[in-house]
């Protein structure tokens, strides 16, 4: 045909300029859509004896909108409201929108109020949705559908025409040649394509529109002037008009069907090669990610501060929440792609795909296992380090408090013990000095426990590898050395006083009694202040209750302590009374102690002030522990439901994969519904993740309300998703095998029954001995060599097991008919006609350029008795499509 230009075939693959426009409705597009959508609606409404004039006005009451849907769907809608009020109009439009939604169409941001209000953008969007659903969605061309299918159909039909390069639904149609080519391809008598010129788009467009309206009953939906005068015609308007051509020419011819079948086989070969490349790349990327991630998880470099460790924990949470889930999906997709590729290769009689060394599915699983092991160890190390640093911070603060109190107490004590005041003192003064020294020794003994506590805390800090241990050790050593010196000085002064004591006869018993009672009481108050100001760390409600109980017991001793304080102050008051009564010159001080009544009262007041503060601190901690307990119970309640649920679902999937009933399509639909129910459970997993994050942020490390950890739930959830995806993939592969091999449902049921009977372990796989028994039961008589050959077919990876997919592949191969060969012969005869061969030119004319060249490169020339130059025979034809097979 002289309208075809073989030199233009290369132009078919050249993409046009890539337009990048916002999805806003500009005036030019609005005008095109108004005219096109109005014409499309009227082409259907005229069947009901009506039409519309203004698209945004005539649909406002919903009556014609409901009528349009009834005409294009062939179904009756709910009875419309005949009232004129706004509520009646909204009701009618809602009925129409509900009907559209019932057809599986998701209406986004389109509401009845906008339609009733005459919103142009929303009305055009609604009509476009209807056109997509009822005019475009069901278009299917070579496994593509809707827009892609329509575009592929246009490309196939216009490929042989010069100056036609359909790459989209806007600028590819501006010159009108695309419309003319579609009409000429199916009705060549209607248009003289040879007289058309690319530089005269108005004539081309008007010619196509007029011919389509007059002879093809396709209403004129576009204006040639609008298309030519617009830089980028409206895609929706073009698609709507082109879909009318598709439906008008939907009857396919036998030659086109045969060519499509050949293209399909060629496309499968190309797709398999692409799948192999995709698997290699995806496997390499995943293994590289695992290789880079494991060293990070194995890094155990400790930090000195809680803030730094908290940051590491937050980084680990980000890894779990953001980085790992996509990789889990990639791993699952990798296995699915691998299984699908192997199935397609088997169906195409191609050798099994063997990935590069180190990139087998088992290699990836091993690497993934190492990743999860490192991840588990890293999390345990993080939590242990946080506990250790928390303990260290508490001990360090406690050490500083006790050391400060002790250093404050010892300040000046060495100088006091080294005084020689007893050498010039009177007898009474000597006795006073002796008693004072006895009180000091009592006080010294009382402080012995604190010194031991300081040393014990320092030792524990060393054992826990505290980062500032050198300064702690230096301070502790200084305190211990000073304490030893105080002991030695105390003993030396006592010996001096005792030598002088023989010369002393009188002593003021009241001062002595005051000193003896004031010193322990003062020490008790200091200990009480220290305890009341001591920081505490608890992890359970029981621990805080124990502290609260101890504090209440302490408060119960306060009345007795107050009596003791008043008694001590009474002694001092009695001394003052005696001094005043007898005019004793005591210089106004107690020679036996430095503890004054003012100091006792000051410390007592301080103790009374610290008690309510301690009450408040314990109350706040009690509230926090109650909140922590609530978090534990909340997490435990959900985990105790989700954990068994996941286990139940895993068991149910295992049973489904073994005990499948009905057709494979029924099984696939059932599994997909099952998968959807599992995916719908994801919000509960996310909610549990949120609760777990709150628990970790609250530094809760144990939970007696459940045996499930978040790690158990995560692993179970990931296994559940992987298992259902793998099971669905197996059924899909079974469908591919069944359809490709022509296996009936009864045969599939028999295969399943035989497989389940000999799957004695109920694992979904037969071992080699079970498989041998199955073959024998089916009448196979074979020796070891023949059985080994069969095993090499059904178990190419030598795993020692036979899956159901491999089983049906083998059984289908044994029972396969010659349908594939007959189809190829029929396709060949259609293309060859009455000849025994086809020419290269015929093949290039009937097939797309890339697939025609792919086929020609693999064919041998026709070698029959009447050989024709450039011709190809049937055997070369079938070999090019299927290789060295049974054909």
Short mmCIF file of C-alpha atoms in Angstrom, two decimals, residues 127-384:
data_model
loop_
_atom_site.label_atom_id
_atom_site.label_comp_id
_atom_site.label_asym_id
_atom_site.label_seq_id
_atom_site.Cartn_x
_atom_site.Cartn_y
_atom_site.Cartn_z
CA UNK A 127 -18.17 13.35 33.56
CA UNK A 128 -14.51 12.43 32.95
CA UNK A 129 -14.75 9.83 35.72
CA UNK A 130 -17.87 8.37 34.07
CA UNK A 131 -16.12 8.27 30.67
CA UNK A 132 -13.07 6.54 32.20
CA UNK A 133 -15.25 3.92 33.88
CA UNK A 134 -17.71 3.12 31.11
CA UNK A 135 -15.83 3.97 27.92
CA UNK A 136 -12.10 3.54 28.61
CA UNK A 137 -11.54 1.27 31.59
CA UNK A 138 -12.67 -1.91 29.83
CA UNK A 139 -10.37 -1.35 26.84
CA UNK A 140 -7.78 -4.14 26.84
CA UNK A 141 -4.95 -4.59 24.33
CA UNK A 142 -2.18 -7.15 24.85
CA UNK A 143 -2.36 -7.25 28.67
CA UNK A 144 -2.65 -3.48 28.93
CA UNK A 145 -5.88 -1.75 29.77
CA UNK A 146 -7.63 1.61 29.99
CA UNK A 147 -5.45 4.56 28.91
CA UNK A 148 -2.33 2.47 28.19
CA UNK A 149 -4.40 -0.07 26.24
CA UNK A 150 -6.08 2.64 24.18
CA UNK A 151 -2.70 4.28 23.46
CA UNK A 152 -1.18 0.92 22.43
CA UNK A 153 -4.17 0.25 20.15
CA UNK A 154 -3.68 3.63 18.46
CA UNK A 155 0.05 2.99 18.05
CA UNK A 156 -0.52 -0.46 16.55
CA UNK A 157 -3.13 0.84 14.10
CA UNK A 158 -1.18 3.90 12.96
CA UNK A 159 2.35 2.42 12.98
CA UNK A 160 2.54 1.81 9.19
CA UNK A 161 1.49 5.39 8.29
CA UNK A 162 4.04 8.05 7.47
CA UNK A 163 4.09 11.27 9.49
CA UNK A 164 2.07 9.61 12.29
CA UNK A 165 3.75 9.11 15.65
CA UNK A 166 1.21 8.57 18.45
CA UNK A 167 2.95 8.95 21.82
CA UNK A 168 0.22 10.63 23.89
CA UNK A 169 -3.32 11.98 23.82
CA UNK A 170 -2.57 15.64 23.20
CA UNK A 171 0.05 17.01 20.75
CA UNK A 172 0.34 13.71 18.81
CA UNK A 173 -3.15 14.43 17.37
CA UNK A 174 -2.77 18.14 16.50
CA UNK A 175 -2.04 17.64 12.79
CA UNK A 176 -5.16 15.42 12.29
CA UNK A 177 -3.19 12.64 10.56
CA UNK A 178 -3.69 10.30 13.54
CA UNK A 179 -7.49 10.48 13.23
CA UNK A 180 -7.31 10.04 9.46
CA UNK A 181 -4.95 7.06 9.82
CA UNK A 182 -7.34 5.31 12.26
CA UNK A 183 -10.25 5.74 9.82
CA UNK A 184 -8.20 4.72 6.79
CA UNK A 185 -6.79 1.62 8.53
CA UNK A 186 -10.31 0.24 9.06
CA UNK A 187 -12.27 1.99 6.24
CA UNK A 188 -9.75 2.88 3.52
CA UNK A 189 -12.52 3.74 1.06
CA UNK A 190 -13.64 6.72 3.19
CA UNK A 191 -10.41 8.79 3.06
CA UNK A 192 -7.76 9.27 0.35
CA UNK A 193 -4.84 9.28 2.78
CA UNK A 194 -2.27 9.93 0.04
CA UNK A 195 -3.65 13.43 -0.57
CA UNK A 196 -3.37 14.55 3.05
CA UNK A 197 -0.59 16.99 4.03
CA UNK A 198 0.98 17.31 7.49
CA UNK A 199 1.21 21.10 7.13
CA UNK A 200 -2.60 21.43 6.69
CA UNK A 201 -3.94 20.30 10.10
CA UNK A 202 -7.32 22.10 9.77
CA UNK A 203 -8.20 20.20 6.61
CA UNK A 204 -7.03 16.90 8.11
CA UNK A 205 -9.01 17.37 11.31
CA UNK A 206 -12.21 18.54 9.61
CA UNK A 207 -11.96 15.66 7.12
CA UNK A 208 -11.65 13.11 9.94
CA UNK A 209 -14.43 14.69 12.05
CA UNK A 210 -16.86 14.93 9.13
CA UNK A 211 -16.21 11.39 7.89
CA UNK A 212 -16.54 9.95 11.44
CA UNK A 213 -19.85 11.74 11.97
CA UNK A 214 -21.29 10.87 8.56
CA UNK A 215 -20.17 7.25 8.09
CA UNK A 216 -19.14 5.92 11.50
CA UNK A 217 -21.93 7.44 13.64
CA UNK A 218 -19.30 9.15 15.85
CA UNK A 219 -20.58 12.63 16.82
CA UNK A 220 -18.32 15.62 16.26
CA UNK A 221 -16.85 16.19 19.74
CA UNK A 222 -13.97 18.55 18.88
CA UNK A 223 -13.37 21.72 16.86
CA UNK A 224 -10.40 21.68 14.52
CA UNK A 225 -9.70 25.35 15.22
CA UNK A 226 -9.54 24.71 18.99
CA UNK A 227 -7.09 21.86 18.59
CA UNK A 228 -4.81 23.72 16.17
CA UNK A 229 -4.99 26.96 18.17
CA UNK A 230 -4.02 25.27 21.46
CA UNK A 231 -0.36 24.57 22.28
CA UNK A 232 -1.37 21.37 24.04
CA UNK A 233 -4.89 20.05 23.34
CA UNK A 234 -6.83 18.71 26.30
CA UNK A 235 -5.86 15.09 26.92
CA UNK A 236 -9.23 14.10 28.36
CA UNK A 237 -11.12 15.47 25.36
CA UNK A 238 -8.83 13.64 22.92
CA UNK A 239 -9.09 10.36 24.89
CA UNK A 240 -12.88 10.60 24.96
CA UNK A 241 -13.08 11.14 21.19
CA UNK A 242 -10.47 8.46 20.39
CA UNK A 243 -12.28 5.91 22.59
CA UNK A 244 -15.30 6.33 20.31
CA UNK A 245 -13.09 5.22 17.39
CA UNK A 246 -11.91 2.24 19.41
CA UNK A 247 -15.43 1.07 20.15
CA UNK A 248 -16.41 1.68 16.52
CA UNK A 249 -13.49 -0.45 15.26
CA UNK A 250 -13.38 -2.93 18.18
CA UNK A 251 -13.77 -5.97 15.93
CA UNK A 252 -10.29 -7.39 15.44
CA UNK A 253 -9.24 -9.26 12.32
CA UNK A 254 -7.69 -12.71 12.29
CA UNK A 255 -4.37 -11.55 10.96
CA UNK A 256 -4.07 -8.97 13.74
CA UNK A 257 -4.97 -11.60 16.34
CA UNK A 258 -2.28 -13.93 14.99
CA UNK A 259 0.29 -11.15 14.98
CA UNK A 260 -0.65 -10.24 18.54
CA UNK A 261 -0.15 -13.83 19.65
CA UNK A 262 3.34 -13.80 18.16
CA UNK A 263 4.09 -10.44 19.78
CA UNK A 264 2.96 -11.81 23.10
CA UNK A 265 5.46 -14.67 22.94
CA UNK A 266 8.25 -12.31 21.93
CA UNK A 267 7.28 -9.92 24.73
CA UNK A 268 7.45 -12.78 27.24
CA UNK A 269 11.01 -13.56 26.13
CA UNK A 270 12.01 -9.92 26.49
CA UNK A 271 10.21 -9.61 29.81
CA UNK A 272 12.03 -12.67 31.19
CA UNK A 273 15.39 -11.16 30.26
CA UNK A 274 14.40 -7.90 31.97
CA UNK A 275 13.27 -9.82 35.06
CA UNK A 276 16.67 -11.49 35.27
CA UNK A 277 18.45 -8.14 35.11
CA UNK A 278 16.06 -6.66 37.71
CA UNK A 279 16.63 -9.61 40.07
CA UNK A 280 20.43 -9.26 39.83
CA UNK A 281 20.29 -5.52 40.52
CA UNK A 282 17.77 -5.80 43.37
CA UNK A 283 19.75 -8.65 44.97
CA UNK A 284 23.01 -6.69 44.69
CA UNK A 285 21.46 -3.57 46.22
CA UNK A 286 19.88 -5.53 49.08
CA UNK A 287 23.09 -7.44 49.88
CA UNK A 288 25.11 -4.21 49.76
CA UNK A 289 22.67 -2.56 52.18
CA UNK A 290 22.96 -5.53 54.56
CA UNK A 291 26.77 -5.43 54.24
CA UNK A 292 26.83 -1.73 55.19
CA UNK A 293 24.26 -2.07 57.99
CA UNK A 294 25.71 -5.04 59.95
CA UNK A 295 28.98 -3.23 60.95
CA UNK A 296 26.90 -0.35 62.29
CA UNK A 297 24.81 -2.78 64.38
CA UNK A 298 27.95 -4.56 65.61
CA UNK A 299 29.58 -1.35 66.83
CA UNK A 300 29.66 -1.53 70.64
CA UNK A 301 31.61 1.65 71.39
CA UNK A 302 30.17 2.86 74.73
CA UNK A 303 29.26 6.47 75.49
CA UNK A 304 29.96 8.39 78.67
CA UNK A 305 26.66 10.27 78.91
CA UNK A 306 23.03 9.27 78.99
CA UNK A 307 22.24 11.84 76.27
CA UNK A 308 24.65 10.21 73.84
CA UNK A 309 23.21 6.75 74.49
CA UNK A 310 19.67 8.09 74.11
CA UNK A 311 20.67 9.44 70.70
CA UNK A 312 21.98 6.02 69.72
CA UNK A 313 18.67 4.48 70.82
CA UNK A 314 16.76 7.08 68.78
CA UNK A 315 18.92 6.31 65.72
CA UNK A 316 18.13 2.62 66.20
CA UNK A 317 14.40 3.39 66.39
CA UNK A 318 14.67 5.38 63.12
CA UNK A 319 16.39 2.39 61.53
CA UNK A 320 13.60 0.07 62.68
CA UNK A 321 10.81 2.46 61.70
CA UNK A 322 12.13 4.08 58.50
CA UNK A 323 15.02 2.17 56.96
CA UNK A 324 14.29 -1.50 57.55
CA UNK A 325 10.60 -1.82 56.44
CA UNK A 326 11.34 -0.90 52.77
CA UNK A 327 14.12 -3.49 52.74
CA UNK A 328 11.74 -6.14 54.13
CA UNK A 329 9.41 -5.34 51.23
CA UNK A 330 12.31 -5.53 48.76
CA UNK A 331 13.32 -8.93 50.10
CA UNK A 332 9.76 -10.24 49.78
CA UNK A 333 9.45 -8.79 46.27
CA UNK A 334 12.79 -10.38 45.34
CA UNK A 335 11.52 -13.85 46.27
CA UNK A 336 8.24 -13.27 44.43
CA UNK A 337 10.08 -12.07 41.30
CA UNK A 338 12.42 -15.08 41.47
CA UNK A 339 9.52 -17.58 41.75
CA UNK A 340 7.53 -15.84 39.01
CA UNK A 341 10.57 -15.80 36.71
CA UNK A 342 11.25 -19.51 37.26
CA UNK A 343 7.61 -20.34 36.53
CA UNK A 344 7.59 -18.27 33.34
CA UNK A 345 10.84 -19.90 32.21
CA UNK A 346 9.39 -23.36 32.78
CA UNK A 347 6.24 -22.45 30.88
CA UNK A 348 8.39 -21.16 28.01
CA UNK A 349 10.52 -24.34 28.01
CA UNK A 350 13.53 -22.27 29.04
CA UNK A 351 16.30 -23.36 31.43
CA UNK A 352 15.88 -22.35 35.06
CA UNK A 353 17.43 -19.01 36.01
CA UNK A 354 20.61 -19.31 38.08
CA UNK A 355 21.58 -16.00 39.74
CA UNK A 356 25.20 -14.93 40.03
CA UNK A 357 27.34 -16.49 42.74
CA UNK A 358 26.34 -15.27 46.16
CA UNK A 359 22.97 -13.88 45.00
CA UNK A 360 20.75 -16.94 45.42
CA UNK A 361 17.59 -16.53 47.52
CA UNK A 362 19.24 -18.72 50.15
CA UNK A 363 22.29 -16.40 50.21
CA UNK A 364 20.04 -13.41 50.76
CA UNK A 365 18.15 -15.26 53.52
CA UNK A 366 21.43 -16.11 55.24
CA UNK A 367 22.59 -12.50 55.04
CA UNK A 368 19.21 -11.33 56.35
CA UNK A 369 19.48 -13.74 59.28
CA UNK A 370 22.90 -12.29 60.15
CA UNK A 371 21.39 -8.79 59.99
CA UNK A 372 18.58 -9.68 62.39
CA UNK A 373 21.00 -11.40 64.78
CA UNK A 374 23.20 -8.28 64.84
CA UNK A 375 20.08 -6.13 65.29
CA UNK A 376 18.93 -8.16 68.30
CA UNK A 377 22.37 -7.99 69.95
CA UNK A 378 22.62 -4.23 69.32
CA UNK A 379 19.26 -3.55 70.95
CA UNK A 380 20.15 -5.61 74.03
CA UNK A 381 23.48 -3.78 74.32
CA UNK A 382 21.79 -0.37 74.05
CA UNK A 383 19.33 -1.15 76.84
CA UNK A 384 22.06 -2.56 79.11
#
